[in-house]
PDB file of C-alpha atoms and ligand atoms in Angstrom:
ATOM      1  CA  MET A1343      95.152  -2.880 106.704  1.00 93.00           C
ATOM      2  CA  LYS A1344      95.026  -5.043 103.491  1.00 96.00           C
ATOM      3  CA  PHE A1345      96.630  -4.863 100.200  1.00 96.00           C
ATOM      4  CA  LYS A1346      96.736  -6.987  96.992  1.00 97.00           C
ATOM      5  CA  THR A1347      99.599  -7.806  94.693  1.00 97.00           C
ATOM      6  CA  LYS A1348      99.558 -10.013  91.601  1.00 97.00           C
ATOM      7  CA  LEU A1349     100.488 -12.910  93.878  1.00 97.00           C
ATOM      8  CA  GLY A1350      97.853 -12.473  96.378  1.00 96.00           C
ATOM      9  CA  GLU A1351      96.477 -10.557  99.221  1.00 98.00           C
ATOM     10  CA  TYR A1352      98.108  -9.546 102.454  1.00 98.00           C
ATOM     11  CA  GLN A1353      96.459  -8.602 105.768  1.00 98.00           C
ATOM     12  CA  ALA A1354      98.286  -7.009 108.577  1.00 98.00           C
ATOM     13  CA  VAL A1355      98.230  -8.786 111.951  1.00 98.00           C
ATOM     14  CA  GLU A1356      99.179  -7.286 115.217  1.00 98.00           C
ATOM     15  CA  THR A1357     101.446  -9.378 117.351  1.00 98.00           C
ATOM     16  CA  ALA A1358     102.187  -9.442 121.149  1.00 98.00           C
ATOM     17  CA  ASP A1359     105.225  -7.216 120.904  1.00 98.00           C
ATOM     18  CA  GLY A1360     103.198  -4.448 119.073  1.00 97.00           C
ATOM     19  CA  HIS A1361     104.875  -5.234 115.858  1.00 97.00           C
ATOM     20  CA  LEU A1362     102.819  -5.959 112.662  1.00 97.00           C
ATOM     21  CA  THR A1363     103.193  -9.067 110.551  1.00 98.00           C
ATOM     22  CA  LEU A1364     101.484  -9.997 107.424  1.00 98.00           C
ATOM     23  CA  HIS A1365      99.248 -12.796 106.674  1.00 98.00           C
ATOM     24  CA  SER A1366      99.747 -14.042 103.168  1.00 98.00           C
ATOM     25  CA  GLY A1367      96.786 -15.199 101.076  1.00 97.00           C
ATOM     26  CA  LEU A1368      98.839 -17.054  98.751  1.00 97.00           C
ATOM     27  CA  TYR A1369     100.472 -19.263 101.384  1.00 97.00           C
ATOM     28  CA  ASP A1370      97.711 -18.918 103.918  1.00 97.00           C
ATOM     29  CA  GLU A1371     100.136 -18.333 106.649  1.00 98.00           C
ATOM     30  CA  ASN A1372     101.342 -15.479 108.966  1.00 98.00           C
ATOM     31  CA  CYS A1373     105.021 -14.350 108.351  1.00 98.00           C
ATOM     32  CA  HIS A1374     105.581 -14.512 112.177  1.00 98.00           C
ATOM     33  CA  SER A1375     104.365 -15.948 115.419  1.00 97.00           C
ATOM     34  CA  THR A1376     101.578 -13.912 116.998  1.00 97.00           C
ATOM     35  CA  ALA A1377     103.689 -14.223 120.203  1.00 97.00           C
ATOM     36  CA  GLY A1378     105.824 -11.268 118.760  1.00 98.00           C
ATOM     37  CA  ALA A1379     107.146 -10.780 115.300  1.00 98.00           C
ATOM     38  CA  TYR A1380     110.158  -8.555 116.224  1.00 98.00           C
ATOM     39  CA  GLU A1381     111.069 -10.524 119.235  1.00 98.00           C
ATOM     40  CA  GLU A1382     110.855 -13.783 117.269  1.00 98.00           C
ATOM     41  CA  THR A1383     113.253 -12.406 114.577  1.00 98.00           C
ATOM     42  CA  LEU A1384     115.518 -11.305 117.243  1.00 98.00           C
ATOM     43  CA  HIS A1385     115.477 -14.676 118.975  1.00 98.00           C
ATOM     44  CA  ASN A1386     115.623 -17.079 115.969  1.00 98.00           C
ATOM     45  CA  TYR A1387     117.932 -15.184 113.702  1.00 98.00           C
ATOM     46  CA  VAL A1388     119.879 -12.258 115.156  1.00 98.00           C
ATOM     47  CA  TYR A1389     120.686 -13.873 118.495  1.00 98.00           C
ATOM     48  CA  GLY A1390     120.442 -17.360 117.025  1.00 98.00           C
ATOM     49  CA  CYS A1391     123.321 -16.590 114.418  1.00 98.00           C
ATOM     50  CA  SER A1392     125.250 -14.606 116.989  1.00 98.00           C
ATOM     51  CA  ILE A1393     125.208 -11.714 114.620  1.00 98.00           C
ATOM     52  CA  ILE A1394     126.729  -9.087 116.938  1.00 98.00           C
ATOM     53  CA  ASP A1395     129.710 -11.384 117.907  1.00 97.00           C
ATOM     54  CA  ARG A1396     130.369 -12.398 114.257  1.00 98.00           C
ATOM     55  CA  ALA A1397     130.162  -8.715 113.108  1.00 98.00           C
ATOM     56  CA  ASN A1398     132.531  -7.519 115.805  1.00 97.00           C
ATOM     57  CA  ASN A1399     134.880 -10.123 114.710  1.00 97.00           C
ATOM     58  CA  SER A1400     135.075  -9.578 110.949  1.00 98.00           C
ATOM     59  CA  PRO A1401     132.795  -8.448 107.989  1.00 98.00           C
ATOM     60  CA  ILE A1402     129.908 -10.719 107.481  1.00 98.00           C
ATOM     61  CA  THR A1403     127.383 -11.697 104.848  1.00 98.00           C
ATOM     62  CA  ILE A1404     123.950 -12.692 105.627  1.00 98.00           C
ATOM     63  CA  LEU A1405     121.519 -14.658 103.553  1.00 98.00           C
ATOM     64  CA  GLU A1406     117.866 -14.419 104.351  1.00 98.00           C
ATOM     65  CA  ILE A1407     115.359 -16.721 102.884  1.00 98.00           C
ATOM     66  CA  GLY A1408     112.138 -14.629 102.673  1.00 98.00           C
ATOM     67  CA  LEU A1409     112.077 -10.859 103.009  1.00 98.00           C
ATOM     68  CA  GLY A1410     108.500 -10.999 104.409  1.00 98.00           C
ATOM     69  CA  VAL A1411     107.825  -7.638 106.146  1.00 98.00           C
ATOM     70  CA  GLY A1412     111.366  -6.724 106.302  1.00 98.00           C
ATOM     71  CA  LEU A1413     111.878  -7.508 110.056  1.00 98.00           C
ATOM     72  CA  GLY A1414     114.971  -9.469 109.493  1.00 98.00           C
ATOM     73  CA  VAL A1415     116.722  -6.450 107.850  1.00 98.00           C
ATOM     74  CA  LEU A1416     115.297  -4.111 110.595  1.00 97.00           C
ATOM     75  CA  ALA A1417     116.141  -6.236 113.726  1.00 98.00           C
ATOM     76  CA  THR A1418     119.609  -7.036 112.250  1.00 98.00           C
ATOM     77  CA  PHE A1419     120.545  -3.443 111.614  1.00 98.00           C
ATOM     78  CA  ASN A1420     119.054  -2.256 114.866  1.00 98.00           C
ATOM     79  CA  GLU A1421     121.135  -4.730 116.901  1.00 98.00           C
ATOM     80  CA  ALA A1422     124.362  -4.574 114.861  1.00 97.00           C
ATOM     81  CA  LYS A1423     124.601  -0.863 113.846  1.00 96.00           C
ATOM     82  CA  ASN A1424     127.487  -0.269 116.281  1.00 95.00           C
ATOM     83  CA  CYS A1425     129.409  -3.386 115.371  1.00 96.00           C
ATOM     84  CA  GLN A1426     132.918  -2.692 114.131  1.00 90.00           C
ATOM     85  CA  ASN A1427     132.643  -4.440 110.578  1.00 97.00           C
ATOM     86  CA  LYS A1428     130.580  -4.168 107.463  1.00 98.00           C
ATOM     87  CA  ILE A1429     127.508  -6.319 107.133  1.00 98.00           C
ATOM     88  CA  LYS A1430     125.947  -7.439 103.768  1.00 98.00           C
ATOM     89  CA  PHE A1431     122.483  -8.474 104.062  1.00 98.00           C
ATOM     90  CA  ILE A1432     121.111 -10.443 101.164  1.00 98.00           C
ATOM     91  CA  SER A1433     117.419 -11.176 101.242  1.00 98.00           C
ATOM     92  CA  THR A1434     115.269 -13.171  98.846  1.00 98.00           C
ATOM     93  CA  GLU A1435     111.774 -12.485  97.895  1.00 98.00           C
ATOM     94  CA  ILE A1436     109.358 -14.077  95.336  1.00 98.00           C
ATOM     95  CA  ASP A1437     106.827 -11.180  95.386  1.00 98.00           C
ATOM     96  CA  PRO A1438     108.292  -7.983  93.754  1.00 97.00           C
ATOM     97  CA  GLU A1439     105.432  -5.921  95.023  1.00 97.00           C
ATOM     98  CA  LEU A1440     105.624  -7.027  98.533  1.00 97.00           C
ATOM     99  CA  ALA A1441     109.464  -6.065  98.422  1.00 96.00           C
ATOM    100  CA  GLN A1442     108.535  -2.592  97.187  1.00 95.00           C
ATOM    101  CA  TRP A1443     105.930  -2.282  99.855  1.00 95.00           C
ATOM    102  CA  VAL A1444     108.394  -3.188 102.532  1.00 95.00           C
ATOM    103  CA  CYS A1445     110.927  -0.620 101.230  1.00 94.00           C
ATOM    104  CA  ARG A1446     108.221   2.188 101.414  1.00 93.00           C
ATOM    105  CA  GLN A1447     107.167   1.131 104.807  1.00 92.00           C
ATOM    106  CA  HIS A1448     110.578   1.229 106.320  1.00 92.00           C
ATOM    107  CA  GLY A1449     111.727   4.117 104.229  1.00 91.00           C
ATOM    108  CA  PHE A1450     114.565   2.063 102.622  1.00 89.00           C
ATOM    109  CA  SER A1451     115.486   4.225  99.551  1.00 78.00           C
ATOM    110  CA  ASN A1452     118.118   5.932  97.528  1.00 71.00           C
ATOM    111  CA  GLY A1453     119.413   2.655  95.950  1.00 81.00           C
ATOM    112  CA  GLU A1454     119.327   0.772  92.726  1.00 89.00           C
ATOM    113  CA  ILE A1455     116.122  -0.733  91.618  1.00 88.00           C
ATOM    114  CA  SER A1456     115.838  -3.200  88.637  1.00 90.00           C
ATOM    115  CA  ASN A1457     113.463  -6.006  87.987  1.00 89.00           C
ATOM    116  CA  ASP A1458     115.396  -8.467  89.928  1.00 95.00           C
ATOM    117  CA  LYS A1459     117.079  -6.502  92.520  1.00 96.00           C
ATOM    118  CA  ILE A1460     116.664  -3.675  95.049  1.00 96.00           C
ATOM    119  CA  LYS A1461     119.917  -2.512  96.480  1.00 96.00           C
ATOM    120  CA  PHE A1462     120.567   0.210  99.140  1.00 96.00           C
ATOM    121  CA  ASN A1463     122.615   1.157 102.195  1.00 95.00           C
ATOM    122  CA  ILE A1464     120.957   1.796 105.568  1.00 95.00           C
ATOM    123  CA  ASP A1465     124.374   3.290 106.855  1.00 94.00           C
ATOM    124  CA  ASP A1466     128.031   3.073 105.653  1.00 94.00           C
ATOM    125  CA  ASN A1467     128.428  -0.326 107.255  1.00 96.00           C
ATOM    126  CA  PHE A1468     125.143  -2.062 106.370  1.00 97.00           C
ATOM    127  CA  GLU A1469     124.262  -2.822 102.770  1.00 97.00           C
ATOM    128  CA  VAL A1470     121.178  -4.677 101.728  1.00 97.00           C
ATOM    129  CA  GLU A1471     120.390  -6.502  98.452  1.00 97.00           C
ATOM    130  CA  ILE A1472     116.915  -7.746  97.921  1.00 97.00           C
ATOM    131  CA  LEU A1473     117.029 -10.456  95.213  1.00 98.00           C
ATOM    132  CA  ILE A1474     113.436 -10.776  93.555  1.00 98.00           C
ATOM    133  CA  GLY A1475     112.397 -14.170  92.211  1.00 98.00           C
ATOM    134  CA  ASP A1476     111.968 -17.790  93.260  1.00 98.00           C
ATOM    135  CA  ALA A1477     114.765 -18.321  95.826  1.00 98.00           C
ATOM    136  CA  ARG A1478     115.438 -21.692  94.357  1.00 98.00           C
ATOM    137  CA  GLU A1479     116.705 -20.058  91.089  1.00 98.00           C
ATOM    138  CA  THR A1480     118.310 -17.043  93.026  1.00 98.00           C
ATOM    139  CA  ILE A1481     120.459 -19.305  94.998  1.00 98.00           C
ATOM    140  CA  LYS A1482     121.793 -21.047  91.897  1.00 98.00           C
ATOM    141  CA  LYS A1483     122.942 -17.617  90.524  1.00 98.00           C
ATOM    142  CA  LEU A1484     124.688 -16.981  93.762  1.00 98.00           C
ATOM    143  CA  ILE A1485     126.470 -20.151  93.528  1.00 98.00           C
ATOM    144  CA  LEU A1486     127.639 -19.290  90.010  1.00 98.00           C
ATOM    145  CA  GLU A1487     128.801 -15.847  91.290  1.00 98.00           C
ATOM    146  CA  GLU A1488     130.810 -17.948  93.996  1.00 98.00           C
ATOM    147  CA  ILE A1489     129.138 -15.770  96.931  1.00 98.00           C
ATOM    148  CA  LYS A1490     129.908 -17.053 100.257  1.00 98.00           C
ATOM    149  CA  VAL A1491     127.664 -16.382 103.326  1.00 98.00           C
ATOM    150  CA  ASP A1492     128.466 -16.499 107.015  1.00 98.00           C
ATOM    151  CA  CYS A1493     124.801 -16.655 108.261  1.00 98.00           C
ATOM    152  CA  ILE A1494     121.636 -17.969 106.888  1.00 99.00           C
ATOM    153  CA  PHE A1495     118.285 -16.976 108.206  1.00 99.00           C
ATOM    154  CA  GLN A1496     116.071 -19.984 106.898  1.00 98.00           C
ATOM    155  CA  ASP A1497     112.709 -18.069 107.249  1.00 98.00           C
ATOM    156  CA  ALA A1498     110.416 -19.396 104.475  1.00 98.00           C
ATOM    157  CA  PHE A1499     106.863 -20.258 105.275  1.00 98.00           C
ATOM    158  CA  SER A1500     106.325 -23.668 106.915  1.00 98.00           C
ATOM    159  CA  PRO A1501     107.488 -26.910 105.128  1.00 97.00           C
ATOM    160  CA  THR A1502     103.756 -27.769 104.539  1.00 96.00           C
ATOM    161  CA  LYS A1503     103.004 -24.382 102.943  1.00 97.00           C
ATOM    162  CA  ASN A1504     106.406 -23.624 101.235  1.00 97.00           C
ATOM    163  CA  PRO A1505     107.782 -27.087 100.796  1.00 98.00           C
ATOM    164  CA  SER A1506     110.225 -26.239  97.959  1.00 98.00           C
ATOM    165  CA  LEU A1507     112.421 -24.268 100.310  1.00 98.00           C
ATOM    166  CA  TRP A1508     112.926 -27.060 102.792  1.00 98.00           C
ATOM    167  CA  THR A1509     114.308 -30.017 100.746  1.00 98.00           C
ATOM    168  CA  LYS A1510     117.697 -31.774 100.950  1.00 98.00           C
ATOM    169  CA  GLU A1511     118.405 -30.390  97.392  1.00 98.00           C
ATOM    170  CA  TRP A1512     117.575 -26.955  98.697  1.00 98.00           C
ATOM    171  CA  PHE A1513     119.951 -27.271 101.730  1.00 98.00           C
ATOM    172  CA  ARG A1514     122.719 -28.701  99.422  1.00 98.00           C
ATOM    173  CA  ASN A1515     122.571 -25.609  97.405  1.00 98.00           C
ATOM    174  CA  LEU A1516     122.652 -23.373 100.539  1.00 98.00           C
ATOM    175  CA  ARG A1517     125.496 -25.573 101.866  1.00 98.00           C
ATOM    176  CA  SER A1518     127.550 -24.661  98.778  1.00 98.00           C
ATOM    177  CA  LEU A1519     127.221 -21.003  99.650  1.00 98.00           C
ATOM    178  CA  CYS A1520     128.738 -21.573 102.941  1.00 98.00           C
ATOM    179  CA  ASN A1521     132.272 -21.268 104.218  1.00 98.00           C
ATOM    180  CA  ASN A1522     133.890 -23.422 107.055  1.00 97.00           C
ATOM    181  CA  ASN A1523     132.291 -21.556 109.891  1.00 97.00           C
ATOM    182  CA  SER A1524     128.799 -20.632 108.657  1.00 98.00           C
ATOM    183  CA  VAL A1525     125.630 -21.009 110.772  1.00 98.00           C
ATOM    184  CA  MET A1526     121.942 -21.350 109.715  1.00 98.00           C
ATOM    185  CA  THR A1527     119.130 -20.999 112.003  1.00 98.00           C
ATOM    186  CA  THR A1528     115.393 -21.704 111.665  1.00 98.00           C
ATOM    187  CA  TYR A1529     112.195 -21.960 113.672  1.00 98.00           C
ATOM    188  CA  SER A1530     111.574 -25.576 112.368  1.00 98.00           C
ATOM    189  CA  ALA A1531     112.570 -28.567 114.410  1.00 98.00           C
ATOM    190  CA  SER A1532     110.989 -31.044 112.372  1.00 98.00           C
ATOM    191  CA  VAL A1533     112.823 -34.433 111.941  1.00 98.00           C
ATOM    192  CA  LYS A1534     112.436 -34.696 108.138  1.00 98.00           C
ATOM    193  CA  ILE A1535     113.827 -31.109 107.725  1.00 98.00           C
ATOM    194  CA  ARG A1536     116.648 -31.801 110.310  1.00 98.00           C
ATOM    195  CA  LYS A1537     117.555 -34.924 108.308  1.00 98.00           C
ATOM    196  CA  ALA A1538     117.514 -32.999 105.063  1.00 98.00           C
ATOM    197  CA  MET A1539     119.991 -30.619 106.632  1.00 98.00           C
ATOM    198  CA  LEU A1540     122.276 -33.462 107.759  1.00 97.00           C
ATOM    199  CA  GLU A1541     122.189 -35.074 104.350  1.00 97.00           C
ATOM    200  CA  ALA A1542     123.292 -31.699 102.922  1.00 98.00           C
ATOM    201  CA  ASP A1543     126.339 -31.777 105.191  1.00 98.00           C
ATOM    202  CA  PHE A1544     125.174 -29.407 107.901  1.00 98.00           C
ATOM    203  CA  HIS A1545     125.700 -30.314 111.596  1.00 98.00           C
ATOM    204  CA  VAL A1546     122.512 -30.051 113.263  1.00 98.00           C
ATOM    205  CA  THR A1547     121.906 -28.737 116.891  1.00 98.00           C
ATOM    206  CA  ASN A1548     119.010 -27.728 119.102  1.00 98.00           C
ATOM    207  CA  MET A1549     118.083 -24.221 119.766  1.00 98.00           C
ATOM    208  CA  LYS A1550     115.475 -22.938 122.152  1.00 98.00           C
ATOM    209  CA  GLY A1551     112.297 -22.191 120.411  1.00 98.00           C
ATOM    210  CA  PHE A1552     110.440 -18.829 120.486  1.00 98.00           C
ATOM    211  CA  GLY A1553     107.077 -18.336 122.319  1.00 95.00           C
ATOM    212  CA  ASN A1554     105.321 -21.679 122.642  1.00 93.00           C
ATOM    213  CA  LYS A1555     107.646 -23.512 120.485  1.00 96.00           C
ATOM    214  CA  ARG A1556     110.038 -25.854 122.718  1.00 96.00           C
ATOM    215  CA  THR A1557     112.812 -26.269 120.111  1.00 98.00           C
ATOM    216  CA  ALA A1558     114.195 -24.692 117.004  1.00 98.00           C
ATOM    217  CA  THR A1559     117.283 -25.563 114.909  1.00 98.00           C
ATOM    218  CA  ARG A1560     120.760 -24.060 114.534  1.00 98.00           C
ATOM    219  CA  ALA A1561     122.977 -25.901 112.016  1.00 98.00           C
ATOM    220  CA  PHE A1562     126.733 -25.372 111.572  1.00 98.00           C
ATOM    221  CA  THR A1563     129.256 -26.134 108.806  1.00 98.00           C
ATOM    222  CA  ASP A1564     132.107 -26.492 111.515  1.00 96.00           C
ATOM    223  CA  GLY A1565     132.111 -30.023 112.905  1.00 92.00           C
ATOM    224  CA  LEU A1566     133.245 -28.520 116.242  1.00 94.00           C
ATOM    225  CA  PHE A1567     129.623 -27.739 116.974  1.00 95.00           C
ATOM    226  CA  LYS A1568     128.313 -31.210 116.221  1.00 95.00           C
ATOM    227  CA  ASP A1569     125.772 -32.678 118.563  1.00 97.00           C
ATOM    228  CA  GLU A1570     126.704 -36.453 118.367  1.00 97.00           C
ATOM    229  CA  LYS A1571     123.607 -37.458 120.481  1.00 97.00           C
ATOM    230  CA  LEU A1572     121.169 -35.440 118.388  1.00 98.00           C
ATOM    231  CA  GLU A1573     122.821 -36.583 115.134  1.00 97.00           C
ATOM    232  CA  GLY A1574     122.763 -40.243 116.420  1.00 97.00           C
ATOM    233  CA  GLU A1575     119.073 -40.000 117.155  1.00 97.00           C
ATOM    234  CA  LEU A1576     118.327 -38.473 113.587  1.00 97.00           C
ATOM    235  CA  SER A1577     120.291 -41.092 111.932  1.00 94.00           C
ATOM    236  CA  ARG A1578     118.529 -43.915 113.748  1.00 96.00           C
ATOM    237  CA  SER A1579     115.014 -42.262 112.997  1.00 97.00           C
ATOM    238  CA  LYS A1580     113.097 -43.981 110.232  1.00 96.00           C
ATOM    239  CA  THR A1581     111.712 -40.706 108.922  1.00 97.00           C
ATOM    240  CA  PRO A1582     113.220 -40.038 105.554  1.00 97.00           C
ATOM    241  CA  PRO A1583     114.866 -36.597 104.822  1.00 98.00           C
ATOM    242  CA  PHE A1584     112.451 -34.217 102.984  1.00 98.00           C
ATOM    243  CA  SER A1585     113.437 -34.369  99.286  1.00 98.00           C
ATOM    244  CA  ASP A1586     112.544 -32.754  95.817  1.00 97.00           C
ATOM    245  CA  LYS A1587     110.758 -36.024  94.971  1.00 96.00           C
ATOM    246  CA  ASP A1588     108.197 -35.440  97.725  1.00 95.00           C
ATOM    247  CA  LEU A1589     107.265 -32.050  96.207  1.00 95.00           C
ATOM    248  CA  ASN A1590     104.965 -33.722  93.650  1.00 72.00           C
ATOM    249  CA  GLU A1591     103.053 -35.606  96.343  1.00 52.00           C
ATOM    250  CA  ILE A1592     101.822 -32.341  98.101  1.00 49.00           C
TER     251      ILE A1592
HETATM  252  C1  LIG B2231     107.912 -16.134 106.758  1.00 66.79           C
HETATM  253  S1  LIG B2231     108.015 -14.840 105.649  1.00 66.79           S
HETATM  254  C2  LIG B2231     109.596 -14.165 106.019  1.00 66.79           C
HETATM  255  C3  LIG B2231     109.640 -13.196 107.084  1.00 66.79           C
HETATM  256  C4  LIG B2231     110.802 -12.283 107.021  1.00 66.79           C
HETATM  257  N1  LIG B2231     112.043 -12.894 107.337  1.00 66.79           N
HETATM  258  C5  LIG B2231     110.647 -11.171 108.075  1.00 66.79           C
HETATM  259  O1  LIG B2231     111.362 -11.017 109.026  1.00 66.79           O
HETATM  260  O2  LIG B2231     109.680 -10.362 107.903  1.00 66.79           O
HETATM  261  C6  LIG B2231     108.400 -15.910 104.242  1.00 66.79           C
HETATM  262  C7  LIG B2231     108.568 -15.017 102.831  1.00 66.79           C
HETATM  263  O3  LIG B2231     109.135 -15.866 101.958  1.00 66.79           O
HETATM  264  C8  LIG B2231     108.634 -15.542 100.650  1.00 66.79           C
HETATM  265  N2  LIG B2231     108.695 -16.589  99.742  1.00 66.79           N
HETATM  266  C9  LIG B2231     107.950 -17.751  99.743  1.00 66.79           C
HETATM  267  N3  LIG B2231     108.327 -18.613  98.687  1.00 66.79           N
HETATM  268  C10 LIG B2231     109.517 -18.021  98.113  1.00 66.79           C
HETATM  269  C11 LIG B2231     110.377 -18.402  97.042  1.00 66.79           C
HETATM  270  N4  LIG B2231     110.264 -19.616  96.480  1.00 66.79           N
HETATM  271  N5  LIG B2231     111.330 -17.635  96.830  1.00 66.79           N
HETATM  272  C12 LIG B2231     111.517 -16.358  97.436  1.00 66.79           C
HETATM  273  N6  LIG B2231     110.629 -15.941  98.485  1.00 66.79           N
HETATM  274  C13 LIG B2231     109.704 -16.884  98.823  1.00 66.79           C
HETATM  275  C14 LIG B2231     107.281 -15.071 100.915  1.00 66.79           C
HETATM  276  O4  LIG B2231     106.692 -14.312 100.009  1.00 66.79           O
HETATM  277  C15 LIG B2231     107.358 -14.387 102.310  1.00 66.79           C
HETATM  278  O5  LIG B2231     107.518 -13.024 102.075  1.00 66.79           O
END
């Protein structure tokens, strides 16, 4: 299956757990690992951010960077639907037609639709807001609105293909959306990306990677989770943190 939007062409790709992902022509990358799109989402984000424990403890707000094929929304809802507290799931997406396609595919409807937002509830406890546009700008609006998030699914395309969503300035903006006990996970374990997170005042720890990836990253705002050894190694590394000034060089 293939479809085209104003931003490019998408091609469905079957992955090892039976779930489809999309290949984006614009970014020339798949949204997920072919080792299993749904399993990867569960591993990196739903389990990586301990969504079930958190949502049993208090109401939570999740921010997802990149709606993609909507598996972040779906896997989170499936796992957390019996949790005791409300979940607000904010996702960001640059391609409006992709966001509409995702809503049709998963039967997400009965909500409010405008040029820059699709909002709906999956059940009484699970509210979804898809914010359309460049996430770099969307995040600035959330900061102005003084929104706070508990969990961040940092699921942009790779730093090579989608660099503007991996710089220290980007992570600084994400950091200002966090409270004192927020967590952010991502599949990337790159040193320059981890250093960008450290510079943005996150504490960086290792997380087991999915599929054939040995390591992924879990970052916290609470210093209790600080991994002194890893942060020491990162600080001694000569690799500079990835920053906005590197964007022009790509
Ligand atoms: C790896 S996919 C996300 C997969 C998704 N989390 C899921 O579970 O299906 C990355 C997504 O980020 C979107 N994206 C890329 N650059 C963006 C930007 N600057 N602002 C908002 N979304 C962006 C892409 O269009 C793509 O849908």
